[in-house]
PDB file of C-alpha atoms in Angstrom:
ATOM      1  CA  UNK W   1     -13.402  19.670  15.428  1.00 43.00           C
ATOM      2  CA  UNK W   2     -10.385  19.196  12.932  1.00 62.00           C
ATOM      3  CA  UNK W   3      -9.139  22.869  11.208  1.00 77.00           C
ATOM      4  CA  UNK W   4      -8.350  21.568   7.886  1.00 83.00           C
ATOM      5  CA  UNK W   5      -5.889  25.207   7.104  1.00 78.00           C
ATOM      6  CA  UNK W   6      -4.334  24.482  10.230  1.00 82.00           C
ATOM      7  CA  UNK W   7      -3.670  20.705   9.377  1.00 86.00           C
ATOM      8  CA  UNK W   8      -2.421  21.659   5.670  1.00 86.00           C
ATOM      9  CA  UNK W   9      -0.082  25.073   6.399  1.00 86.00           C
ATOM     10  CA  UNK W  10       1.659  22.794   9.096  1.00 86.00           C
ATOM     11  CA  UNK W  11       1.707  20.019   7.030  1.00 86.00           C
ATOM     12  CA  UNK W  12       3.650  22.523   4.378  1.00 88.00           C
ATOM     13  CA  UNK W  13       6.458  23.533   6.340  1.00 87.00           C
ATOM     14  CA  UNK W  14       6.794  26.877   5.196  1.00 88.00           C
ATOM     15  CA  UNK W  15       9.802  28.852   5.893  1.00 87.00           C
ATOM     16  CA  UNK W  16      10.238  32.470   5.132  1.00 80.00           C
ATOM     17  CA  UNK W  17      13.037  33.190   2.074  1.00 79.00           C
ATOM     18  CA  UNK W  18      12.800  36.945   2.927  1.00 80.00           C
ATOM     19  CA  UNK W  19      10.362  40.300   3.643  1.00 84.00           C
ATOM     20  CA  UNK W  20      11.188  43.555   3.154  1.00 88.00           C
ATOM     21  CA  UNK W  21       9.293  47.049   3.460  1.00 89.00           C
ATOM     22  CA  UNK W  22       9.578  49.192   0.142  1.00 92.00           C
ATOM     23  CA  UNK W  23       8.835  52.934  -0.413  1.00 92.00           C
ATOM     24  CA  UNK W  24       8.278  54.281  -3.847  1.00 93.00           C
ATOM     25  CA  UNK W  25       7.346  57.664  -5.266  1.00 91.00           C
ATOM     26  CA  UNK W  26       7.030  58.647  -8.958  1.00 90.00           C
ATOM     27  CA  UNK W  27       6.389  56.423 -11.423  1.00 91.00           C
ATOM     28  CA  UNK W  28       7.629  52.424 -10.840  1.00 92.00           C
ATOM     29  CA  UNK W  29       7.250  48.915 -12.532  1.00 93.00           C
ATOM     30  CA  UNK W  30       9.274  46.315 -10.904  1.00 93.00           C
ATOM     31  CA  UNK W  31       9.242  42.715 -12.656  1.00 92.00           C
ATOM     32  CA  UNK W  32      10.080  39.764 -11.093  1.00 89.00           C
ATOM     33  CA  UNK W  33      10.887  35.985 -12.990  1.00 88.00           C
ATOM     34  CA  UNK W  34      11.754  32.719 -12.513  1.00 82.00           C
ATOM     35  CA  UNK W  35       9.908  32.494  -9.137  1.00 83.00           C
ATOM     36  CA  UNK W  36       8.396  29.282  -7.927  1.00 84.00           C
ATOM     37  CA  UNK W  37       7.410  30.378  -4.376  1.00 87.00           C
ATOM     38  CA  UNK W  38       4.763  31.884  -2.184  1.00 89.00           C
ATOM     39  CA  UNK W  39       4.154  35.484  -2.556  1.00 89.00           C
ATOM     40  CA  UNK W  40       2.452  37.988  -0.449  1.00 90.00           C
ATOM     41  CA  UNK W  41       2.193  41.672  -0.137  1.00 90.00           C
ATOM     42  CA  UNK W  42       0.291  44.144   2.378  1.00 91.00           C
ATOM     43  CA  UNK W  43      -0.164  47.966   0.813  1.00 92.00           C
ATOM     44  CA  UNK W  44       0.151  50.133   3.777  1.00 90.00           C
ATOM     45  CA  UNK W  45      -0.073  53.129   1.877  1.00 92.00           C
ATOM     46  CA  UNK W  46      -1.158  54.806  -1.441  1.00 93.00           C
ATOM     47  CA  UNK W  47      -2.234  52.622  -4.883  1.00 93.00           C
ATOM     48  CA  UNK W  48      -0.787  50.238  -7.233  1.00 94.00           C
ATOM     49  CA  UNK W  49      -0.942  47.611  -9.474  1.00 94.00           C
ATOM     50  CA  UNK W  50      -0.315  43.756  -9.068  1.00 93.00           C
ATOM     51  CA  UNK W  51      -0.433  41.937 -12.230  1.00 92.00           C
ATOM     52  CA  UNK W  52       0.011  37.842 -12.121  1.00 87.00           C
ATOM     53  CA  UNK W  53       0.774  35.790 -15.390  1.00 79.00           C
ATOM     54  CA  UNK W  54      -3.220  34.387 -16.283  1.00 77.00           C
ATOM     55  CA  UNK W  55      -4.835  36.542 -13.736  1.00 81.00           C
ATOM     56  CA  UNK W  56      -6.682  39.787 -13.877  1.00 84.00           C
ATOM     57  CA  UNK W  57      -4.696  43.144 -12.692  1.00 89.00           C
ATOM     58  CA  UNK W  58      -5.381  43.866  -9.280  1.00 91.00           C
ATOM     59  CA  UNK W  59      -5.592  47.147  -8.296  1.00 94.00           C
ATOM     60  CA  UNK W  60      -4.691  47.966  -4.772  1.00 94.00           C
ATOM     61  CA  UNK W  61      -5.022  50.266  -2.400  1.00 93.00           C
ATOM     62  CA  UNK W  62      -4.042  50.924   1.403  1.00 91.00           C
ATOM     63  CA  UNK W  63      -5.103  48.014   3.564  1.00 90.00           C
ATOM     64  CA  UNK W  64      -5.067  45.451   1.025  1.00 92.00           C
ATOM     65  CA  UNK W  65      -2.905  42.250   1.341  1.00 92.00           C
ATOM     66  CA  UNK W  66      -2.195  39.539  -1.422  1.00 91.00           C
ATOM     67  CA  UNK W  67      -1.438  36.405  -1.139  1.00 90.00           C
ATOM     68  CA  UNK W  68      -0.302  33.753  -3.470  1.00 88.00           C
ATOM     69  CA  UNK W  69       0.546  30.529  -2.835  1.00 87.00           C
ATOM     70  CA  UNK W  70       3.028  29.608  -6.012  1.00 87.00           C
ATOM     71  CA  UNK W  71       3.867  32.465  -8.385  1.00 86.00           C
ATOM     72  CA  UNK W  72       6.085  32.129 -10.876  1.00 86.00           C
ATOM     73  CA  UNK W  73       6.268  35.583 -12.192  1.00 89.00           C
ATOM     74  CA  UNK W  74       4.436  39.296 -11.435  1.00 91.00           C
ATOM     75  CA  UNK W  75       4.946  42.889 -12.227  1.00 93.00           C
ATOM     76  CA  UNK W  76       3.990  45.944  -9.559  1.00 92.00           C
ATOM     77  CA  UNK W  77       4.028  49.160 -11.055  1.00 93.00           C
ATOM     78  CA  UNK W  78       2.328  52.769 -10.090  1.00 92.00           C
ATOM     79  CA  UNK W  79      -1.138  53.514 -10.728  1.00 89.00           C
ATOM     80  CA  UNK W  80      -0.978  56.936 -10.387  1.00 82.00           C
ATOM     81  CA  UNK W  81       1.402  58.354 -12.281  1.00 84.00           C
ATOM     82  CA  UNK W  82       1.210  55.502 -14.929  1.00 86.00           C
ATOM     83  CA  UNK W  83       4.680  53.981 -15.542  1.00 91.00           C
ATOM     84  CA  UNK W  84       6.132  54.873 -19.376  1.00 88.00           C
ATOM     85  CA  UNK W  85       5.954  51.205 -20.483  1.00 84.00           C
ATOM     86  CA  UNK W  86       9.485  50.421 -21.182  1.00 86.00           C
ATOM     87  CA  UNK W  87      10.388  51.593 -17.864  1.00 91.00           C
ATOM     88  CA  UNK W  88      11.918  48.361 -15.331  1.00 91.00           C
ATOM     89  CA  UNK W  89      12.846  49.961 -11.774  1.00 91.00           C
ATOM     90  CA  UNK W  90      15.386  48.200  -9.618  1.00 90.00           C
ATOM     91  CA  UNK W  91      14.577  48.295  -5.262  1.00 90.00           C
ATOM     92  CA  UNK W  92      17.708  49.832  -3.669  1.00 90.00           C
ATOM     93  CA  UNK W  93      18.422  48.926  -0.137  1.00 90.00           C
ATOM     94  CA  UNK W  94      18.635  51.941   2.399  1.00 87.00           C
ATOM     95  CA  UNK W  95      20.732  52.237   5.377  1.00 85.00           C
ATOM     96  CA  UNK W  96      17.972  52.209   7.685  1.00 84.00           C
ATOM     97  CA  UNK W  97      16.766  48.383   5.903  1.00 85.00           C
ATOM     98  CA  UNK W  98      14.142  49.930   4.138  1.00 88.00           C
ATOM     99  CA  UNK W  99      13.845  49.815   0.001  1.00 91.00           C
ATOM    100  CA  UNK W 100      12.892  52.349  -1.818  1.00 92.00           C
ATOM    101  CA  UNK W 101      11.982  53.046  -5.508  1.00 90.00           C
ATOM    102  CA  UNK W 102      12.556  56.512  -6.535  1.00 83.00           C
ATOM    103  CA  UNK W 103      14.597  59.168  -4.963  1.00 76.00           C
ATOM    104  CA  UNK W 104      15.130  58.423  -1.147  1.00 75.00           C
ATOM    105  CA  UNK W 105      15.075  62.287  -0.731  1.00 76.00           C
ATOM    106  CA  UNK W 106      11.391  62.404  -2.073  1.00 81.00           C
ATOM    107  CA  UNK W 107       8.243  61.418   0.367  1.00 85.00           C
ATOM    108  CA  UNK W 108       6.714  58.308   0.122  1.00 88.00           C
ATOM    109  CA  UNK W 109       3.518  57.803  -2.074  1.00 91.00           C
ATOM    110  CA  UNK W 110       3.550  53.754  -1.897  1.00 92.00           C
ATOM    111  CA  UNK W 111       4.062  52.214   1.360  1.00 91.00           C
ATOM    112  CA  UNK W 112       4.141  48.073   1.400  1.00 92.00           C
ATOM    113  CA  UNK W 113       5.643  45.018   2.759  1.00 89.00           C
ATOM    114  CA  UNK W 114       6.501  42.508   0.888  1.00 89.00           C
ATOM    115  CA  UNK W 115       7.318  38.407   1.413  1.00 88.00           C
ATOM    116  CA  UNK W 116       8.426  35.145  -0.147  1.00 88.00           C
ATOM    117  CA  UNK W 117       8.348  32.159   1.462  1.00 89.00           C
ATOM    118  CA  UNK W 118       8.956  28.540   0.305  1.00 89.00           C
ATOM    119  CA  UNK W 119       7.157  24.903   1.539  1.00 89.00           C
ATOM    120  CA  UNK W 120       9.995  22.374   2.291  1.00 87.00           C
ATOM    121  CA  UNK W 121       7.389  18.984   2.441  1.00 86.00           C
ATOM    122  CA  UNK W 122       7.842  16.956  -0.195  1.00 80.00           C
ATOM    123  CA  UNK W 123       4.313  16.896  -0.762  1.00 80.00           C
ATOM    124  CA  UNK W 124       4.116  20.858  -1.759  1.00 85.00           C
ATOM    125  CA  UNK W 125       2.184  20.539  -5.047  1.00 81.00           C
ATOM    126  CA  UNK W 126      -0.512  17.820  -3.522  1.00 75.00           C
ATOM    127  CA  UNK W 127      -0.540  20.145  -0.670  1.00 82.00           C
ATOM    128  CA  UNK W 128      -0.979  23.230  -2.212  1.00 83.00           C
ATOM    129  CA  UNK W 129      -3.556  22.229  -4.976  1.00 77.00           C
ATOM    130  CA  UNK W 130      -5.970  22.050  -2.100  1.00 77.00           C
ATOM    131  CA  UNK W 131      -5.433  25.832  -1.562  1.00 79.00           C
ATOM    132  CA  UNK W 132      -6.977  28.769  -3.472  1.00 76.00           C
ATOM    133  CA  UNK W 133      -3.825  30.552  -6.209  1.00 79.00           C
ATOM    134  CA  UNK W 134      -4.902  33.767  -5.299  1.00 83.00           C
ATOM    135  CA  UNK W 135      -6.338  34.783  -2.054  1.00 86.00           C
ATOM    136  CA  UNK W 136      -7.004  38.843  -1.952  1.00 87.00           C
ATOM    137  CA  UNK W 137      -8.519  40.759   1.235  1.00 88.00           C
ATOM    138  CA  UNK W 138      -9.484  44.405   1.410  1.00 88.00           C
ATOM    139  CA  UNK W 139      -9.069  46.064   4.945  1.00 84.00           C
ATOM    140  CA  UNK W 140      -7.922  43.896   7.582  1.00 82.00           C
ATOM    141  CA  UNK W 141      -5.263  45.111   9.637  1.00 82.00           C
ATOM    142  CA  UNK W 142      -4.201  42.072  11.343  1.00 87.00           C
ATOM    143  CA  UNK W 143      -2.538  40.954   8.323  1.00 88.00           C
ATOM    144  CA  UNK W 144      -0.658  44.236   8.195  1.00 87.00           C
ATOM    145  CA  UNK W 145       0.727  43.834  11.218  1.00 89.00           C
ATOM    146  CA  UNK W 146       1.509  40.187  11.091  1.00 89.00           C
ATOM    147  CA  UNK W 147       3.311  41.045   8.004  1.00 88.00           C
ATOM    148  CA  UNK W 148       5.067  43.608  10.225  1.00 88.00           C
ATOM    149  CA  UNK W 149       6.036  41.332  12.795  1.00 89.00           C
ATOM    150  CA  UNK W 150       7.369  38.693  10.253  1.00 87.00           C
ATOM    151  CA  UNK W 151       9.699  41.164   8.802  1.00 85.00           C
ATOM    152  CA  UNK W 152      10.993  42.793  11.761  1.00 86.00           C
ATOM    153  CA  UNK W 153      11.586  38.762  13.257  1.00 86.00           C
ATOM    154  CA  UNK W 154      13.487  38.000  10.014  1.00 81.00           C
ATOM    155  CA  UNK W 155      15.463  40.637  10.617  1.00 79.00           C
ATOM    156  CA  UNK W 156      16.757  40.270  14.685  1.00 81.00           C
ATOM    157  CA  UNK W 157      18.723  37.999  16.185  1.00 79.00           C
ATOM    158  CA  UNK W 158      17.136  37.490  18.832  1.00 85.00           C
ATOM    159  CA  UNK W 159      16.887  33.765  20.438  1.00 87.00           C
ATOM    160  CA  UNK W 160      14.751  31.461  18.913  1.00 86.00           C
ATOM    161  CA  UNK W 161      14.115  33.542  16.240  1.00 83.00           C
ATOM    162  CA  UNK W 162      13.349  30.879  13.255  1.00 83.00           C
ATOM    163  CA  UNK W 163      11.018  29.040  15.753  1.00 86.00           C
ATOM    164  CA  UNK W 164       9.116  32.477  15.720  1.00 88.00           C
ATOM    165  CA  UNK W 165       9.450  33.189  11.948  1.00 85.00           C
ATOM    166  CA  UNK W 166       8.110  29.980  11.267  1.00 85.00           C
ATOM    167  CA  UNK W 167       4.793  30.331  13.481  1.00 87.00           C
ATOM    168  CA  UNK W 168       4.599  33.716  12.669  1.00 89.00           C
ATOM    169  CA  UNK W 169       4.244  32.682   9.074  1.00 87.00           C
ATOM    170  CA  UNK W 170       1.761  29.615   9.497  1.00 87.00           C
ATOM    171  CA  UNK W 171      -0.502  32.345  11.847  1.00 88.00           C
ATOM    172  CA  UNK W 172      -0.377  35.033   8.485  1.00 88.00           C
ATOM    173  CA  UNK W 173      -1.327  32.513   5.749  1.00 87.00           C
ATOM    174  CA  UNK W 174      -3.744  30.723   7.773  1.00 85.00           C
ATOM    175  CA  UNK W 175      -5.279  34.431   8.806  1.00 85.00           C
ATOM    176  CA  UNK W 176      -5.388  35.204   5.058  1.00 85.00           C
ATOM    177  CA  UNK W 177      -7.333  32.115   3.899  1.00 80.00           C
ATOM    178  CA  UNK W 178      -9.565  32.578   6.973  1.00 76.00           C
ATOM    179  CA  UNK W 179     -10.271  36.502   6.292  1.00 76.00           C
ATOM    180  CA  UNK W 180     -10.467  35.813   2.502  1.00 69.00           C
ATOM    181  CA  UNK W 181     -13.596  32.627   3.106  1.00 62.00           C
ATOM    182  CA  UNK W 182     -15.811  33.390   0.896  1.00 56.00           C
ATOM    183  CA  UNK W 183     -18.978  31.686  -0.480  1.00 53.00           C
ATOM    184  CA  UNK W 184     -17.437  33.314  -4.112  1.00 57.00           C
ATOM    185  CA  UNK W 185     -13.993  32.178  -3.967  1.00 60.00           C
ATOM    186  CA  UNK W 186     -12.657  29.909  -6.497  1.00 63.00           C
ATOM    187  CA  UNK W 187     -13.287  26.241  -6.491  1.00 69.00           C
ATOM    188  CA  UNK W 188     -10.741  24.702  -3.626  1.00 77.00           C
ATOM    189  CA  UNK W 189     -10.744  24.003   0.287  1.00 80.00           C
ATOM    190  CA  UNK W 190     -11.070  27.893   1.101  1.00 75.00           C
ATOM    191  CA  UNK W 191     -14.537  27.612  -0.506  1.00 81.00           C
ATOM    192  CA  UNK W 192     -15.431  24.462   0.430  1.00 86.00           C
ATOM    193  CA  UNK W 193     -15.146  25.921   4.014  1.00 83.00           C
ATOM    194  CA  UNK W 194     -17.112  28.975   3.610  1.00 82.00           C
ATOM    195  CA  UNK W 195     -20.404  26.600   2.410  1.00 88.00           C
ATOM    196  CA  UNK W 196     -22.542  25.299   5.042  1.00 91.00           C
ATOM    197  CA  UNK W 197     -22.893  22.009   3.589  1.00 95.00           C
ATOM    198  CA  UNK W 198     -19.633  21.353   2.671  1.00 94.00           C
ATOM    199  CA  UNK W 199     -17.695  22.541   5.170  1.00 91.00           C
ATOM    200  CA  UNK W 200     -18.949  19.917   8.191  1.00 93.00           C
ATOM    201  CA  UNK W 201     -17.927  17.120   5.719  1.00 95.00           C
ATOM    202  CA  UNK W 202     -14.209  18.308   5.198  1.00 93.00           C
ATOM    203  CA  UNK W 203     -13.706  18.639   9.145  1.00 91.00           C
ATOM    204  CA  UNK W 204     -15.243  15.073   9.722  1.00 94.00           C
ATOM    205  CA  UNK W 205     -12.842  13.843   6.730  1.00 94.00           C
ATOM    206  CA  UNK W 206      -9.905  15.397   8.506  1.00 92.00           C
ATOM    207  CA  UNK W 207     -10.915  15.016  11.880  1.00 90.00           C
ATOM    208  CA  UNK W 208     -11.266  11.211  11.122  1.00 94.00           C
ATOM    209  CA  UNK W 209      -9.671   9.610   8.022  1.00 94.00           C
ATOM    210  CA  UNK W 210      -9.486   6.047   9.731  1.00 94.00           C
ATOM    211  CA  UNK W 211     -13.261   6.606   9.478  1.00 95.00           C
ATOM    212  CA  UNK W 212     -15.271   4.414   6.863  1.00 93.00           C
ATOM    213  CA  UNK W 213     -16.406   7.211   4.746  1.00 96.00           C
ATOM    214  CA  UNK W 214     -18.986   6.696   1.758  1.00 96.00           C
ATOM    215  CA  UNK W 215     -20.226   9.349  -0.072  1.00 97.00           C
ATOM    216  CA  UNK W 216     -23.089   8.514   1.290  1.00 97.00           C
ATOM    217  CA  UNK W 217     -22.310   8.626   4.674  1.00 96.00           C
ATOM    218  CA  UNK W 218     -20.442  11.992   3.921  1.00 97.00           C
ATOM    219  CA  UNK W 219     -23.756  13.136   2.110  1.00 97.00           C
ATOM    220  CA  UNK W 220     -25.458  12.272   5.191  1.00 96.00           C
ATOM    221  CA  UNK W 221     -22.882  14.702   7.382  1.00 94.00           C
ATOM    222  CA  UNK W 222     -24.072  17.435   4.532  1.00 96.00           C
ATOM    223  CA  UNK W 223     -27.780  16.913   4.631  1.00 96.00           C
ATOM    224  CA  UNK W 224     -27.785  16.309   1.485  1.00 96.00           C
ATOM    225  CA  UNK W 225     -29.033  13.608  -0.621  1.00 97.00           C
ATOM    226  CA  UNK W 226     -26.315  11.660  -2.142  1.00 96.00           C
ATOM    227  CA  UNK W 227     -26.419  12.686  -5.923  1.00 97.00           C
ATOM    228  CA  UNK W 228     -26.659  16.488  -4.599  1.00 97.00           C
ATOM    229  CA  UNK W 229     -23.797  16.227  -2.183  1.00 97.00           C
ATOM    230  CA  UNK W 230     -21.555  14.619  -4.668  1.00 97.00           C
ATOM    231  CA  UNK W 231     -22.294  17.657  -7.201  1.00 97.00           C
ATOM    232  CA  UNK W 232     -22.263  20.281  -4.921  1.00 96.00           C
ATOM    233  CA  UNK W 233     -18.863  18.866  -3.429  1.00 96.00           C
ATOM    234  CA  UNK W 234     -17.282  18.648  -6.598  1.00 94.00           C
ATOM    235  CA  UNK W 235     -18.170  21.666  -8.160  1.00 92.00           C
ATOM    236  CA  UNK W 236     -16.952  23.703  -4.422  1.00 90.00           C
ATOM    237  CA  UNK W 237     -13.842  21.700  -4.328  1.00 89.00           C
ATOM    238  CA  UNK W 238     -12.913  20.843  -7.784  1.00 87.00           C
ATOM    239  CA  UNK W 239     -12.511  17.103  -6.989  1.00 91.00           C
ATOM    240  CA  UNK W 240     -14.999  14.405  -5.933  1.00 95.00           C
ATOM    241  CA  UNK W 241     -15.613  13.588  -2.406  1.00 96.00           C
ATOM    242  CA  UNK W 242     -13.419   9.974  -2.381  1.00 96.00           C
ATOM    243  CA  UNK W 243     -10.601  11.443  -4.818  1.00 94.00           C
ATOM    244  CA  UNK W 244      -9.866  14.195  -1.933  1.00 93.00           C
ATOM    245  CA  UNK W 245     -10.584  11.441   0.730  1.00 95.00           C
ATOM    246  CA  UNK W 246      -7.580   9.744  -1.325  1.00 94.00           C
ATOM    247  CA  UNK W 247      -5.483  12.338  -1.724  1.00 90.00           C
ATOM    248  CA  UNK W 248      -5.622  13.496   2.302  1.00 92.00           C
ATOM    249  CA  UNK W 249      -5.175   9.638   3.539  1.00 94.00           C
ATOM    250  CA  UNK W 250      -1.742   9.328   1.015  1.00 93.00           C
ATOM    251  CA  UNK W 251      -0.550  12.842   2.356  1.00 90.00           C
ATOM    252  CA  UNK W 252      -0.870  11.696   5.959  1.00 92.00           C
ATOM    253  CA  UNK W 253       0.649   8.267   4.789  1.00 94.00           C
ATOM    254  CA  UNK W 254       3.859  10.138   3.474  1.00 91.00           C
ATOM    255  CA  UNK W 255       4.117  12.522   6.665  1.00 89.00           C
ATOM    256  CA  UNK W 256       4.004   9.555   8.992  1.00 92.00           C
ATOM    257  CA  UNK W 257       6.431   7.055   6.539  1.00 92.00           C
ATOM    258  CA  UNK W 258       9.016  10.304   6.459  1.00 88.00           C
ATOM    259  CA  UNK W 259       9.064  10.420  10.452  1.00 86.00           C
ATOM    260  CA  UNK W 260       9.669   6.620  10.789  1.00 87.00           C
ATOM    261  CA  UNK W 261       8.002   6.496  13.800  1.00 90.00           C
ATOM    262  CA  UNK W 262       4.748   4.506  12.542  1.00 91.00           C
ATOM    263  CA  UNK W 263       4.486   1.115  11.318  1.00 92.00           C
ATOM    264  CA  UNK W 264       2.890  -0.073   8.025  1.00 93.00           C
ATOM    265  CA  UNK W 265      -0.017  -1.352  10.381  1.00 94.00           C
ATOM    266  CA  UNK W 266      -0.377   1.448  12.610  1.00 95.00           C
ATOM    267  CA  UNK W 267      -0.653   3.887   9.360  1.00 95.00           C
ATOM    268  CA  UNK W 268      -3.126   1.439   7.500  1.00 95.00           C
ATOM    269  CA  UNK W 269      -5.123   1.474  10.999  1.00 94.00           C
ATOM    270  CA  UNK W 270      -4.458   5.521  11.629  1.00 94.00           C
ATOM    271  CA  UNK W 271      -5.787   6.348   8.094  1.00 95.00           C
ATOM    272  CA  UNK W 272      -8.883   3.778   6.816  1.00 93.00           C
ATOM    273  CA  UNK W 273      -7.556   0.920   5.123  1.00 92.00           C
ATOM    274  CA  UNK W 274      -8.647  -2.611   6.762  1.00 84.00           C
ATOM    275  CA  UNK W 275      -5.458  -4.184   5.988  1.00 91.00           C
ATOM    276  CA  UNK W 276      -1.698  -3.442   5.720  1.00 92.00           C
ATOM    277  CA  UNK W 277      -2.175  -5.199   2.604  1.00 94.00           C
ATOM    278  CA  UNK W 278      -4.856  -2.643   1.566  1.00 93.00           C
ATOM    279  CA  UNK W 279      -2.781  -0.156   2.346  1.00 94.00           C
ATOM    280  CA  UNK W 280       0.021  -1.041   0.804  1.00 94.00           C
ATOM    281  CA  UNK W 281      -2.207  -1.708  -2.563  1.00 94.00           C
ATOM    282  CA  UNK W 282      -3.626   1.472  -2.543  1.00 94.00           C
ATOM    283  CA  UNK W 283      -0.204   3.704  -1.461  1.00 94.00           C
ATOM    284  CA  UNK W 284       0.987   1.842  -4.392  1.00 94.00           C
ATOM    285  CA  UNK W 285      -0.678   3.033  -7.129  1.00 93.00           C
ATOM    286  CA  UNK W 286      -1.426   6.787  -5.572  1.00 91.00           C
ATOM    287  CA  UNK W 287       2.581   7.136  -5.187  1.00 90.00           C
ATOM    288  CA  UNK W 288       3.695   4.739  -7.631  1.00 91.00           C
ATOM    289  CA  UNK W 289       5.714   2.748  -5.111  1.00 92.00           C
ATOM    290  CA  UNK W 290       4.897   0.094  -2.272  1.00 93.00           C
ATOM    291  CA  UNK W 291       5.089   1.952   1.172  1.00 92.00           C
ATOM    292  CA  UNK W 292       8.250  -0.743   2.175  1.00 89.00           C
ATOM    293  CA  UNK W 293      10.294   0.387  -0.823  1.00 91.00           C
ATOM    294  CA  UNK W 294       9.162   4.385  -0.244  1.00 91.00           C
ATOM    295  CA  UNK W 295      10.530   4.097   3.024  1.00 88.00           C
ATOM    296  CA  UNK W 296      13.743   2.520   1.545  1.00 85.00           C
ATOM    297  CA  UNK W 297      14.649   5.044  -1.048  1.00 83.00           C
ATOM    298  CA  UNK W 298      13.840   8.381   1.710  1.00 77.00           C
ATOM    299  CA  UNK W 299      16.239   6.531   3.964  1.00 72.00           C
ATOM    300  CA  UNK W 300      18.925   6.328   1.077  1.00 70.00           C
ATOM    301  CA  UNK W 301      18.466   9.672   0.944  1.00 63.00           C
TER     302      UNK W 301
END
């Protein structure tokens, strides 16, 4: 059966900017701007405070991890002592690689690792719209250490070693949607995969988008009838059955167009549209160009 996560993260390209392990003691507020990346943390030790522009502050605590998708800006300060509120503290870089907030000399209250990564498709903001913006999980240790791993790989030089960061990475954010499935989550894939009804339908969409799906059909996959199914989908998803349908077949459309190795027909056939000219009618007005003159303009790239 298709893995949806698996088919997306891959799809995403994502490709580690940097991680880093920082120790703080004493009070701390770092603030961070102007981002427009994927963020994640793992708290290996002691409290603190993650606060997200038009989220609620998260307060961690050993064993936690965070991730986030796209952040644009965030603040991580101390719980316990309270940082004075004026107070902006700056990471300084150790000998020994590790960062540290306070005096180096003093013992280390807040332990955590830290990691930005970017997407390099071209279809990022489809991509990621079908993921969760904030995925937290409270005591797994396999993200910990595949945190761990991704840091110390970033920083060797060993052979091979961006093949490695870059599976490395896929295995940690497809670990953290898969830990964080929840039946509570917010609307998005991650929850549409944690409900029982929903769930087979998304695998059979991506496990076979040359298929002739109705929502019908798709209601049938659910065991649901078809008015129920198409409520139940959009209210887990936050889009109806045939817009995601849509918006799956024109990201596969774009993946196989970029690596030239697929003809207009072969793509119409691989993804569900009877005709090239179909195809080409409906890549039009998803994309805003005919698939001929997309191909034209990546190759004059």
């Amino acid at each position: 059966m298709s893995d949806p996560y698996s088919e997306i993260i891959s799809l995403l390209k994502p490709c580690a900017s940097y991680s880093k392990l920082v120790h703080a003691s004493g009070p701390f507020r770092v603030r961070r701007e102007g981002l427009n990346e994927a963020f994640y943390c793992s708290l290996l030790k002691g409290r603190a405070c993650l606060e997200v522009e038009g989220k609620e502050m998260l307060e961690l605590e050993a064993g936690d991890f965070v991730l986030i998708p796209v952040v644009k800006s965030f603040t991580f300060s101390s719980l316990d002592p309270d940082p004075p509120k004026e107070m902006l503290s700056q990471p300084v870089e150790g000998e020994d690689g590790v960062f540290r907030l306070g005096s180096p000399e003093w013992e280390a209250e807040v332990q955590q690792l830290v990691g930005h990564c970017t997407f390099e498709s071209p279809d990022t903001e489809l991509l990621v719209s079908l993921l969760p913006d904030l995925v937290v999980v409270r005591g797994e240790g396999r993200l910990a250490a595949l945190s761990g791993l991704l840091r110390d790989e970033t920083r060797s030089d060993r052979p091979a070693r961006d093949v490695v960061v870059e599976h490395l990475l896929q295995v940690l954010l497809i670990e953290a949607f898969r830990s964080a499935a929840a039946p509570g989550a917010s609307a998005g894939l991650l929850r549409g995969l944690a409900d029982p009804r929903i769930a087979p339908t998304l695998r059979a969409m991506h496990a076979a988008p040359d298929h002739s799906w109705t929502v019908l059909r798709l209601a049938s996959e659910a065991g649901l009838s078809r008015s129920a199914f198409f409520s139940r989908f959009n209210r887990i998803v936050g889009i109806a059955p045939m817009a995601y349908l849509m918006n799956w077949r024109m990201t596969l459309a774009k993946h196989m167009l970029r690596s030239g190795q697929h003809s207009i027909t072969e793509i119409s056939d691989k993804i569900g549209y009877g005709s090239p000219s179909a195809f080409s009618t409906a890549f039009a007005r998803f994309v805003g160009t005919p698939p001929a003159r997309y191909t034209q303009t990546l190759a004059a790239e």
